[in-house]
N, CA, C and O atoms as a DFTB+ gen file, in Angstrom:
640 C
 N C O
     1  1     -30.517       0.927       2.881
     2  2     -29.374       0.180       3.402
     3  2     -29.519      -1.288       3.023
     4  3     -30.595      -1.872       3.154
     5  1     -28.452      -1.861       2.565
     6  2     -28.463      -3.258       2.137
     7  2     -28.180      -4.164       3.336
     8  3     -27.335      -3.855       4.177
     9  1     -28.897      -5.282       3.401
    10  2     -28.661      -6.223       4.498
    11  2     -27.485      -7.139       4.159
    12  3     -26.994      -7.145       3.030
    13  1     -27.048      -7.903       5.139
    14  2     -25.879      -8.768       4.970
    15  2     -26.077      -9.763       3.826
    16  3     -25.168      -9.968       3.021
    17  1     -27.253     -10.379       3.749
    18  2     -27.516     -11.354       2.686
    19  2     -27.466     -10.683       1.311
    20  3     -26.924     -11.244       0.358
    21  1     -28.026      -9.495       1.218
    22  2     -27.980      -8.756      -0.043
    23  2     -26.560      -8.398      -0.432
    24  3     -26.197      -8.438      -1.608
    25  1     -25.755      -8.045       0.566
    26  2     -24.353      -7.723       0.318
    27  2     -23.603      -8.958      -0.172
    28  3     -22.830      -8.874      -1.126
    29  1     -23.822     -10.095       0.466
    30  2     -23.174     -11.332       0.026
    31  2     -23.562     -11.671      -1.408
    32  3     -22.723     -12.118      -2.190
    33  1     -24.829     -11.459      -1.755
    34  2     -25.270     -11.710      -3.131
    35  2     -24.523     -10.817      -4.114
    36  3     -24.133     -11.270      -5.190
    37  1     -24.324      -9.566      -3.755
    38  2     -23.611      -8.631      -4.629
    39  2     -22.138      -9.026      -4.762
    40  3     -21.571      -8.961      -5.853
    41  1     -21.528      -9.429      -3.662
    42  2     -20.131      -9.871      -3.699
    43  2     -20.005     -11.120      -4.569
    44  3     -19.112     -11.210      -5.412
    45  1     -20.894     -12.069      -4.361
    46  2     -20.881     -13.294      -5.164
    47  2     -21.079     -12.958      -6.642
    48  3     -20.396     -13.510      -7.505
    49  1     -22.003     -12.062      -6.927
    50  2     -22.249     -11.646      -8.305
    51  2     -21.032     -10.994      -8.931
    52  3     -20.741     -11.216     -10.106
    53  1     -20.322     -10.194      -8.159
    54  2     -19.103      -9.549      -8.644
    55  2     -18.043     -10.590      -9.004
    56  3     -17.408     -10.503     -10.055
    57  1     -17.861     -11.570      -8.127
    58  2     -16.862     -12.617      -8.374
    59  2     -17.263     -13.457      -9.587
    60  3     -16.416     -13.800     -10.412
    61  1     -18.538     -13.783      -9.696
    62  2     -19.010     -14.541     -10.866
    63  2     -18.821     -13.733     -12.143
    64  3     -18.395     -14.274     -13.163
    65  1     -19.133     -12.444     -12.093
    66  2     -18.944     -11.583     -13.259
    67  2     -17.492     -11.507     -13.676
    68  3     -17.181     -11.507     -14.867
    69  1     -16.594     -11.441     -12.693
    70  2     -15.165     -11.430     -12.980
    71  2     -14.763     -12.705     -13.722
    72  3     -14.062     -12.643     -14.732
    73  1     -15.203     -13.851     -13.226
    74  2     -14.844     -15.136     -13.843
    75  2     -15.441     -15.265     -15.244
    76  3     -14.770     -15.738     -16.161
    77  1     -16.685     -14.852     -15.413
    78  2     -17.323     -14.936     -16.729
    79  2     -16.616     -14.008     -17.716
    80  3     -16.384     -14.383     -18.865
    81  1     -16.277     -12.802     -17.271
    82  2     -15.537     -11.882     -18.133
    83  2     -14.187     -12.450     -18.530
    84  3     -13.744     -12.274     -19.665
    85  1     -13.533     -13.132     -17.599
    86  2     -12.250     -13.774     -17.890
    87  2     -12.430     -14.861     -18.943
    88  3     -11.631     -14.964     -19.874
    89  1     -13.469     -15.665     -18.799
    90  2     -13.755     -16.719     -19.789
    91  2     -14.020     -16.128     -21.169
    92  3     -13.557     -16.656     -22.179
    93  1     -14.765     -15.035     -21.204
    94  2     -15.063     -14.376     -22.480
    95  2     -13.802     -13.808     -23.120
    96  3     -13.604     -13.929     -24.329
    97  1     -12.954     -13.191     -22.310
    98  2     -11.764     -12.540     -22.836
    99  2     -10.580     -13.451     -23.056
   100  3      -9.657     -13.104     -23.793
   101  1     -10.592     -14.617     -22.427
   102  2      -9.446     -15.527     -22.501
   103  2      -8.970     -15.795     -23.927
   104  3      -7.769     -15.689     -24.174
   105  1      -9.841     -16.137     -24.882
   106  2      -9.356     -16.460     -26.230
   107  2      -8.804     -15.264     -27.001
   108  3      -8.127     -15.444     -28.014
   109  1      -9.084     -14.047     -26.536
   110  2      -8.642     -12.857     -27.264
   111  2      -7.541     -12.089     -26.540
   112  3      -7.088     -11.053     -27.026
   113  1      -7.111     -12.584     -25.389
   114  2      -6.079     -11.892     -24.622
   115  2      -4.822     -11.726     -25.465
   116  3      -4.405     -12.649     -26.166
   117  1      -4.228     -10.553     -25.390
   118  2      -3.009     -10.171     -26.117
   119  2      -3.232      -9.975     -27.617
   120  3      -2.263      -9.769     -28.348
   121  1      -4.456     -10.030     -28.094
   122  2      -4.747      -9.815     -29.514
   123  2      -5.171      -8.363     -29.736
   124  3      -5.777      -7.743     -28.862
   125  1      -4.847      -7.834     -30.908
   126  2      -5.306      -6.497     -31.271
   127  2      -6.771      -6.585     -31.691
   128  3      -7.257      -7.669     -32.016
   129  1      -7.476      -5.459     -31.689
   130  2      -8.861      -5.490     -32.180
   131  2      -8.967      -6.051     -33.599
   132  3      -9.927      -6.745     -33.933
   133  1      -7.979      -5.744     -34.421
   134  2      -7.989      -6.252     -35.800
   135  2      -7.825      -7.774     -35.833
   136  3      -8.499      -8.458     -36.603
   137  1      -6.939      -8.293     -35.005
   138  2      -6.748      -9.749     -34.941
   139  2      -7.999     -10.448     -34.424
   140  3      -8.375     -11.511     -34.920
   141  1      -8.637      -9.850     -33.433
   142  2      -9.875     -10.425     -32.887
   143  2     -10.947     -10.458     -33.961
   144  3     -11.615     -11.475     -34.149
   145  1     -11.112      -9.348     -34.665
   146  2     -12.123      -9.265     -35.720
   147  2     -11.854     -10.297     -36.810
   148  3     -12.775     -10.965     -37.280
   149  1     -10.597     -10.423     -37.206
   150  2     -10.240     -11.376     -38.265
   151  2     -10.475     -12.820     -37.831
   152  3     -10.964     -13.635     -38.613
   153  1     -10.129     -13.135     -36.594
   154  2     -10.221     -14.510     -36.104
   155  2     -11.643     -14.893     -35.692
   156  3     -12.129     -15.967     -36.044
   157  1     -12.308     -14.004     -34.942
   158  2     -13.584     -14.362     -34.322
   159  2     -14.770     -13.507     -34.756
   160  3     -15.921     -13.888     -34.545
   161  1     -14.496     -12.360     -35.359
   162  2     -15.578     -11.411     -35.582
   163  2     -15.888     -10.719     -34.270
   164  3     -14.995     -10.524     -33.446
   165  1     -17.132     -10.349     -34.067
   166  2     -17.555      -9.702     -32.827
   167  2     -17.767     -10.778     -31.767
   168  3     -18.581     -11.683     -31.954
   169  1     -17.043     -10.685     -30.663
   170  2     -17.126     -11.703     -29.616
   171  2     -18.189     -11.296     -28.594
   172  3     -18.010     -10.339     -27.840
   173  1     -19.294     -12.036     -28.583
   174  2     -20.347     -11.794     -27.601
   175  2     -20.801     -13.092     -26.939
   176  3     -21.850     -13.155     -26.298
   177  1     -19.975     -14.127     -27.115
   178  2     -20.235     -15.416     -26.471
   179  2     -18.889     -16.112     -26.282
   180  3     -17.874     -15.673     -26.823
   181  1     -18.888     -17.192     -25.514
   182  2     -17.649     -17.931     -25.284
   183  2     -17.167     -18.564     -26.578
   184  3     -17.957     -19.132     -27.333
   185  1     -15.862     -18.465     -26.832
   186  2     -15.254     -19.083     -28.011
   187  2     -14.010     -19.852     -27.576
   188  3     -13.463     -19.615     -26.499
   189  1     -13.580     -20.757     -28.413
   190  2     -12.389     -21.563     -28.156
   191  2     -11.161     -20.821     -28.669
   192  3     -11.193     -20.286     -29.777
   193  1     -10.074     -20.773     -27.889
   194  2      -8.870     -20.104     -28.381
   195  2      -8.280     -20.837     -29.585
   196  3      -8.360     -22.062     -29.679
   197  1      -7.690     -20.073     -30.501
   198  2      -7.092     -20.670     -31.693
   199  2      -5.778     -21.372     -31.331
   200  3      -5.218     -21.144     -30.258
   201  1      -5.308     -22.205     -32.215
   202  2      -4.130     -23.049     -31.963
   203  2      -2.852     -22.268     -31.675
   204  3      -1.993     -22.748     -30.934
   205  1      -2.711     -21.080     -32.244
   206  2      -1.482     -20.315     -32.034
   207  2      -1.565     -19.349     -30.846
   208  3      -0.634     -18.582     -30.605
   209  1      -2.662     -19.386     -30.114
   210  2      -2.880     -18.460     -29.002
   211  2      -2.182     -18.942     -27.732
   212  3      -2.004     -20.144     -27.532
   213  1      -1.790     -18.001     -26.879
   214  2      -1.132     -18.338     -25.607
   215  2      -1.995     -19.263     -24.752
   216  3      -1.468     -20.063     -23.979
   217  1      -3.319     -19.159     -24.886
   218  2      -4.236     -19.980     -24.096
   219  2      -4.746     -21.196     -24.863
   220  3      -5.814     -21.722     -24.549
   221  1      -4.005     -21.638     -25.850
   222  2      -4.451     -22.764     -26.694
   223  2      -4.717     -24.040     -25.898
   224  3      -5.496     -24.888     -26.332
   225  1      -4.082     -24.180     -24.749
   226  2      -4.270     -25.382     -23.932
   227  2      -5.480     -25.291     -23.004
   228  3      -5.831     -26.265     -22.337
   229  1      -6.111     -24.130     -22.963
   230  2      -7.322     -23.984     -22.152
   231  2      -8.535     -24.327     -23.004
   232  3      -8.595     -24.007     -24.191
   233  1      -9.481     -24.973     -22.382
   234  2     -10.708     -25.333     -23.084
   235  2     -11.688     -24.176     -23.073
   236  3     -11.554     -23.225     -22.302
   237  1     -12.654     -24.279     -23.928
   238  2     -13.766     -23.340     -24.038
   239  2     -14.341     -23.037     -22.652
   240  3     -14.693     -23.957     -21.914
   241  1     -14.437     -21.765     -22.301
   242  2     -15.073     -21.367     -21.049
   243  2     -14.221     -21.480     -19.804
   244  3     -14.744     -21.352     -18.697
   245  1     -12.924     -21.714     -19.943
   246  2     -12.068     -21.838     -18.758
   247  2     -11.550     -20.473     -18.312
   248  3     -11.405     -19.555     -19.119
   249  1     -11.276     -20.360     -17.022
   250  2     -10.698     -19.140     -16.465
   251  2      -9.182     -19.176     -16.623
   252  3      -8.592     -20.225     -16.879
   253  1      -8.563     -18.002     -16.465
   254  2      -7.111     -17.890     -16.567
   255  2      -6.499     -17.647     -15.187
   256  3      -7.185     -17.683     -14.165
   257  1      -5.202     -17.402     -15.190
   258  2      -4.496     -17.067     -13.958
   259  2      -5.097     -15.840     -13.281
   260  3      -5.029     -15.713     -12.059
   261  1      -5.681     -14.940     -14.056
   262  2      -6.270     -13.738     -13.460
   263  2      -7.344     -14.089     -12.434
   264  3      -7.317     -13.589     -11.310
   265  1      -8.280     -14.941     -12.816
   266  2      -9.346     -15.340     -11.893
   267  2      -8.809     -16.267     -10.813
   268  3      -9.188     -16.143      -9.648
   269  1      -7.936     -17.189     -11.182
   270  2      -7.397     -18.121     -10.187
   271  2      -6.683     -17.382      -9.057
   272  3      -6.894     -17.690      -7.885
   273  1      -5.840     -16.409      -9.403
   274  2      -5.118     -15.673      -8.364
   275  2      -6.087     -14.808      -7.559
   276  3      -5.935     -14.680      -6.344
   277  1      -7.072     -14.219      -8.217
   278  2      -8.082     -13.437      -7.496
   279  2      -8.785     -14.305      -6.463
   280  3      -8.966     -13.886      -5.320
   281  1      -9.183     -15.507      -6.854
   282  2      -9.850     -16.423      -5.919
   283  2      -8.917     -16.830      -4.784
   284  3      -9.354     -16.980      -3.643
   285  1      -7.641     -17.009      -5.089
   286  2      -6.672     -17.356      -4.051
   287  2      -6.498     -16.196      -3.073
   288  3      -6.382     -16.418      -1.868
   289  1      -6.477     -14.970      -3.577
   290  2      -6.383     -13.801      -2.696
   291  2      -7.601     -13.741      -1.782
   292  3      -7.470     -13.484      -0.586
   293  1      -8.777     -13.975      -2.340
   294  2     -10.002     -13.990      -1.527
   295  2      -9.903     -15.058      -0.443
   296  3     -10.255     -14.810       0.710
   297  1      -9.424     -16.243      -0.810
   298  2      -9.274     -17.333       0.163
   299  2      -8.331     -16.932       1.298
   300  3      -8.615     -17.199       2.465
   301  1      -7.214     -16.294       0.956
   302  2      -6.243     -15.880       1.983
   303  2      -6.809     -14.769       2.864
   304  3      -6.562     -14.753       4.070
   305  1      -7.566     -13.838       2.275
   306  2      -8.189     -12.775       3.074
   307  2      -9.172     -13.382       4.067
   308  3      -9.198     -12.986       5.232
   309  1      -9.975     -14.332       3.621
   310  2     -10.940     -14.988       4.517
   311  2     -10.206     -15.736       5.626
   312  3     -10.577     -15.643       6.796
   313  1      -9.168     -16.473       5.255
   314  2      -8.404     -17.253       6.235
   315  2      -7.749     -16.351       7.284
   316  3      -7.749     -16.675       8.471
   317  1      -7.192     -15.226       6.844
   318  2      -6.467     -14.324       7.745
   319  2      -7.333     -13.215       8.340
   320  3      -6.905     -12.506       9.251
   321  1      -8.542     -13.071       7.824
   322  2      -9.482     -12.036       8.264
   323  2      -8.926     -10.626       8.121
   324  3      -9.296      -9.728       8.877
   325  1      -8.048     -10.435       7.163
   326  2      -7.488      -9.112       6.870
   327  2      -6.703      -9.195       5.566
   328  3      -6.564     -10.264       4.971
   329  1      -6.190      -8.038       5.135
   330  2      -5.344      -7.984       3.947
   331  2      -4.127      -7.129       4.238
   332  3      -4.225      -6.073       4.864
   333  1      -2.982      -7.599       3.775
   334  2      -1.760      -6.804       3.778
   335  2      -0.816      -7.403       2.734
   336  3      -1.154      -8.388       2.078
   337  1       0.345      -6.816       2.587
   338  2       1.282      -7.262       1.557
   339  2       1.704      -8.716       1.756
   340  3       1.802      -9.469       0.787
   341  1       1.953      -9.114       2.996
   342  2       2.355     -10.500       3.262
   343  2       1.269     -11.486       2.840
   344  3       1.568     -12.563       2.325
   345  1       0.019     -11.118       3.059
   346  2      -1.097     -11.989       2.676
   347  2      -1.196     -12.077       1.157
   348  3      -1.481     -13.144       0.615
   349  1      -0.962     -10.963       0.468
   350  2      -0.977     -10.981      -0.997
   351  2       0.112     -11.909      -1.531
   352  3      -0.133     -12.707      -2.435
   353  1       1.305     -11.800      -0.971
   354  2       2.415     -12.667      -1.397
   355  2       2.096     -14.120      -1.074
   356  3       2.330     -15.005      -1.898
   357  1       1.566     -14.373       0.118
   358  2       1.185     -15.735       0.514
   359  2       0.174     -16.322      -0.471
   360  3       0.262     -17.494      -0.838
   361  1      -0.774     -15.508      -0.891
   362  2      -1.788     -15.969      -1.845
   363  2      -1.143     -16.383      -3.161
   364  3      -1.465     -17.434      -3.715
   365  1      -0.239     -15.559      -3.652
   366  2       0.405     -15.853      -4.937
   367  2       1.290     -17.085      -4.827
   368  3       1.271     -17.941      -5.710
   369  1       2.064     -17.182      -3.753
   370  2       2.937     -18.350      -3.562
   371  2       2.099     -19.619      -3.395
   372  3       2.424     -20.651      -3.981
   373  1       1.029     -19.556      -2.605
   374  2       0.162     -20.732      -2.430
   375  2      -0.466     -21.162      -3.747
   376  3      -0.552     -22.356      -4.034
   377  1      -0.905     -20.198      -4.548
   378  2      -1.479     -20.521      -5.857
   379  2      -0.425     -21.187      -6.743
   380  3      -0.707     -22.167      -7.433
   381  1       0.792     -20.641      -6.715
   382  2       1.883     -21.194      -7.522
   383  2       2.154     -22.642      -7.140
   384  3       2.403     -23.483      -8.004
   385  1       2.106     -22.930      -5.845
   386  2       2.363     -24.287      -5.370
   387  2       1.227     -25.243      -5.725
   388  3       1.470     -26.424      -5.973
   389  1      -0.013     -24.743      -5.753
   390  2      -1.169     -25.587      -6.088
   391  2      -1.196     -25.970      -7.568
   392  3      -1.677     -27.044      -7.931
   393  1      -0.681     -25.092      -8.406
   394  2      -0.759     -25.270      -9.859
   395  2       0.649     -25.445     -10.431
   396  3       1.626     -25.004      -9.826
   397  1       0.746     -26.059     -11.546
   398  2       2.026     -26.213     -12.240
   399  2       2.204     -25.010     -13.169
   400  3       2.278     -25.158     -14.388
   401  1       2.271     -23.822     -12.572
   402  2       2.106     -22.592     -13.341
   403  2       3.185     -22.327     -14.380
   404  3       2.901     -21.725     -15.416
   405  1       4.386     -22.752     -14.136
   406  2       5.441     -22.436     -15.094
   407  2       5.479     -23.417     -16.260
   408  3       6.198     -23.194     -17.235
   409  1       4.726     -24.478     -16.168
   410  2       4.619     -25.428     -17.271
   411  2       3.266     -25.340     -17.965
   412  3       2.932     -26.195     -18.785
   413  1       2.488     -24.314     -17.642
   414  2       1.195     -24.076     -18.284
   415  2       1.355     -22.867     -19.198
   416  3       2.201     -22.003     -18.964
   417  1       0.550     -22.820     -20.219
   418  2       0.684     -21.717     -21.172
   419  2      -0.132     -20.497     -20.796
   420  3      -0.081     -19.492     -21.505
   421  1      -0.883     -20.551     -19.704
   422  2      -1.798     -19.451     -19.446
   423  2      -1.282     -18.378     -18.511
   424  3      -2.012     -17.428     -18.227
   425  1      -0.085     -18.481     -18.032
   426  2       0.463     -17.471     -17.133
   427  2       0.989     -16.300     -17.955
   428  3       1.823     -16.482     -18.841
   429  1       0.498     -15.098     -17.656
   430  2       0.935     -13.911     -18.380
   431  2       2.406     -13.618     -18.126
   432  3       2.952     -14.026     -17.101
   433  1       3.055     -12.910     -19.056
   434  2       4.499     -12.671     -18.949
   435  2       4.900     -11.850     -17.727
   436  3       5.905     -12.155     -17.085
   437  1       4.139     -10.825     -17.401
   438  2       4.478     -10.009     -16.227
   439  2       4.268     -10.796     -14.943
   440  3       5.065     -10.696     -14.010
   441  1       3.196     -11.579     -14.896
   442  2       2.931     -12.416     -13.715
   443  2       4.044     -13.434     -13.533
   444  3       4.536     -13.622     -12.420
   445  1       4.443     -14.090     -14.610
   446  2       5.499     -15.106     -14.530
   447  2       6.791     -14.499     -13.996
   448  3       7.434     -15.068     -13.114
   449  1       7.164     -13.352     -14.531
   450  2       8.397     -12.692     -14.101
   451  2       8.322     -12.301     -12.622
   452  3       9.271     -12.521     -11.870
   453  1       7.198     -11.723     -12.210
   454  2       7.043     -11.285     -10.820
   455  2       7.025     -12.470      -9.856
   456  3       7.647     -12.414      -8.795
   457  1       6.322     -13.533     -10.216
   458  2       6.235     -14.706      -9.337
   459  2       7.600     -15.368      -9.193
   460  3       7.980     -15.761      -8.090
   461  1       8.339     -15.497     -10.284
   462  2       9.689     -16.070     -10.206
   463  2      10.571     -15.227      -9.281
   464  3      11.352     -15.765      -8.497
   465  1      10.439     -13.916      -9.379
   466  2      11.219     -13.030      -8.507
   467  2      10.813     -13.209      -7.043
   468  3      11.677     -13.273      -6.169
   469  1       9.511     -13.291      -6.768
   470  2       9.039     -13.513      -5.390
   471  2       9.605     -14.808      -4.824
   472  3      10.060     -14.850      -3.681
   473  1       9.572     -15.860      -5.631
   474  2      10.060     -17.162      -5.174
   475  2      11.563     -17.146      -4.905
   476  3      12.065     -17.975      -4.145
   477  1      12.288     -16.202      -5.526
   478  2      13.727     -16.054      -5.285
   479  2      14.010     -15.135      -4.103
   480  3      15.168     -14.922      -3.742
   481  1      12.946     -14.585      -3.495
   482  2      13.119     -13.730      -2.335
   483  2      13.200     -12.244      -2.627
   484  3      13.487     -11.451      -1.731
   485  1      12.951     -11.861      -3.865
   486  2      12.946     -10.436      -4.206
   487  2      11.780      -9.773      -3.464
   488  3      10.675     -10.317      -3.459
   489  1      11.998      -8.624      -2.846
   490  2      10.898      -7.940      -2.157
   491  2       9.718      -7.702      -3.109
   492  3       9.919      -7.369      -4.276
   493  1       8.501      -7.872      -2.613
   494  2       7.315      -7.785      -3.472
   495  2       7.212      -6.514      -4.309
   496  3       6.834      -6.577      -5.479
   497  1       7.541      -5.367      -3.730
   498  2       7.414      -4.118      -4.485
   499  2       8.421      -4.041      -5.628
   500  3       8.189      -3.324      -6.602
   501  1       9.522      -4.758      -5.529
   502  2      10.494      -4.804      -6.621
   503  2      10.139      -5.895      -7.620
   504  3      10.387      -5.744      -8.817
   505  1       9.567      -6.979      -7.148
   506  2       9.274      -8.132      -8.010
   507  2       8.335      -7.786      -9.160
   508  3       8.506      -8.287     -10.271
   509  1       7.362      -6.946      -8.907
   510  2       6.400      -6.617      -9.950
   511  2       6.541      -5.218     -10.502
   512  3       5.649      -4.718     -11.187
   513  1       7.659      -4.588     -10.204
   514  2       7.844      -3.175     -10.528
   515  2       7.733      -2.843     -12.014
   516  3       7.186      -1.797     -12.364
   517  1       8.227      -3.688     -12.877
   518  2       8.262      -3.340     -14.298
   519  2       7.303      -4.174     -15.134
   520  3       7.568      -4.433     -16.308
   521  1       6.204      -4.591     -14.546
   522  2       5.212      -5.358     -15.290
   523  2       4.656      -4.548     -16.450
   524  3       4.409      -3.348     -16.330
   525  1       4.463      -5.227     -17.574
   526  2       3.994      -4.537     -18.781
   527  2       2.545      -4.859     -19.112
   528  3       2.006      -4.339     -20.090
   529  1       1.909      -5.704     -18.321
   530  2       0.524      -6.076     -18.602
   531  2      -0.370      -5.609     -17.458
   532  3       0.091      -4.912     -16.554
   533  1      -1.641      -5.988     -17.492
   534  2      -2.607      -5.445     -16.535
   535  2      -3.045      -6.461     -15.486
   536  3      -4.158      -6.372     -14.968
   537  1      -2.194      -7.414     -15.171
   538  2      -2.547      -8.438     -14.194
   539  2      -2.972      -7.880     -12.849
   540  3      -3.884      -8.414     -12.219
   541  1      -2.327      -6.814     -12.402
   542  2      -2.692      -6.222     -11.107
   543  2      -4.129      -5.715     -11.129
   544  3      -4.859      -5.867     -10.151
   545  1      -4.526      -5.123     -12.226
   546  2      -5.910      -4.639     -12.341
   547  2      -6.897      -5.795     -12.277
   548  3      -8.016      -5.640     -11.789
   549  1      -6.476      -6.954     -12.772
   550  2      -7.346      -8.126     -12.755
   551  2      -7.505      -8.689     -11.347
   552  3      -8.465      -9.409     -11.072
   553  1      -6.575      -8.368     -10.459
   554  2      -6.568      -9.000      -9.135
   555  2      -6.937      -8.054      -8.000
   556  3      -6.863      -8.440      -6.834
   557  1      -7.327      -6.848      -8.310
   558  2      -7.621      -5.858      -7.279
   559  2      -9.058      -5.965      -6.755
   560  3      -9.377      -5.360      -5.732
   561  1      -9.913      -6.705      -7.418
   562  2     -11.320      -6.833      -7.024
   563  2     -11.516      -7.156      -5.540
   564  3     -12.351      -6.518      -4.899
   565  1     -10.784      -8.120      -4.965
   566  2     -11.023      -8.432      -3.549
   567  2     -10.860      -7.225      -2.627
   568  3     -11.516      -7.143      -1.589
   569  1      -9.993      -6.295      -3.000
   570  2      -9.762      -5.131      -2.143
   571  2     -10.960      -4.195      -2.144
   572  3     -11.269      -3.574      -1.127
   573  1     -11.625      -4.094      -3.271
   574  2     -12.869      -3.332      -3.310
   575  2     -13.958      -4.014      -2.510
   576  3     -14.757      -3.357      -1.843
   577  1     -13.988      -5.330      -2.579
   578  2     -15.030      -6.090      -1.882
   579  2     -14.882      -6.047      -0.367
   580  3     -15.885      -6.021       0.348
   581  1     -13.658      -6.040       0.132
   582  2     -13.477      -6.013       1.590
   583  2     -13.523      -4.600       2.153
   584  3     -13.548      -4.411       3.369
   585  1     -13.533      -3.611       1.272
   586  2     -13.558      -2.215       1.714
   587  2     -14.798      -1.476       1.218
   588  3     -14.743      -0.274       0.957
   589  1     -15.895      -2.179       1.089
   590  2     -17.132      -1.565       0.608
   591  2     -17.490      -0.384       1.505
   592  3     -17.579      -0.521       2.725
   593  1     -17.692       0.768       0.888
   594  2     -18.053       1.966       1.635
   595  2     -16.867       2.742       2.179
   596  3     -17.050       3.808       2.766
   597  1     -15.652       2.230       1.997
   598  2     -14.460       2.913       2.496
   599  2     -13.475       3.062       1.338
   600  3     -12.529       2.286       1.198
   601  1     -13.718       4.063       0.527
   602  2     -12.918       4.257      -0.681
   603  2     -11.446       4.462      -0.347
   604  3     -10.582       3.893      -1.015
   605  1     -11.144       5.256       0.663
   606  2      -9.746       5.523       0.992
   607  2      -9.011       4.247       1.402
   608  3      -7.861       4.050       1.011
   609  1      -9.652       3.386       2.177
   610  2      -9.022       2.115       2.583
   611  2      -8.800       1.226       1.363
   612  3      -7.772       0.554       1.272
   613  1      -9.741       1.212       0.431
   614  2      -9.573       0.434      -0.801
   615  2      -8.376       0.956      -1.592
   616  3      -7.581       0.173      -2.111
   617  1      -8.250       2.269      -1.680
   618  2      -7.108       2.874      -2.382
   619  2      -5.810       2.526      -1.667
   620  3      -4.832       2.138      -2.306
   621  1      -5.800       2.662      -0.348
   622  2      -4.592       2.352       0.430
   623  2      -4.182       0.896       0.249
   624  3      -3.003       0.606       0.044
   625  1      -5.139      -0.019       0.323
   626  2      -4.832      -1.441       0.134
   627  2      -4.318      -1.704      -1.278
   628  3      -3.390      -2.492      -1.460
   629  1      -4.908      -1.055      -2.271
   630  2      -4.494      -1.269      -3.661
   631  2      -3.080      -0.759      -3.911
   632  3      -2.377      -1.279      -4.778
   633  1      -2.664       0.240      -3.169
   634  2      -1.311       0.784      -3.330
   635  2      -0.241      -0.152      -2.789
   636  3       0.938       0.005      -3.104
   637  1      -0.642      -1.117      -1.982
   638  2       0.315      -2.078      -1.434
   639  2       0.933      -2.790      -2.596
   640  3       1.782      -3.661      -2.405
């Protein structure tokens, strides 16, 4: 059985791994394997995004909206001591207000469309209904972390 301190270390490690993976993948996001190979070769370290890339304005080693929103969701879960759909929406809206997200180049197309819909009052389940990218998969980590040992609750929360 893992003690509380050991559990916190694992949670912290998971969040750090998420951010590092985001930094590694940031310069190659939306690129095909062939484009990645042509531009960078085999990517096994941090690289700077090329000038024509969606993340061209991000510096070497920076995180994207994926990690930022994940961290905001974690902050809202801690503040509210629970998770539900309203808290998820609050996290996204609060993040949007903290950052100049629509004038930055790093917001993914599905995220941008869903956030604009949320801000117009579209119900959350409709706002992100037709997303074409994997932003939701990037932001589900907190639900696994708050439901350690309870797979069904993690699944139920993720379905929100």
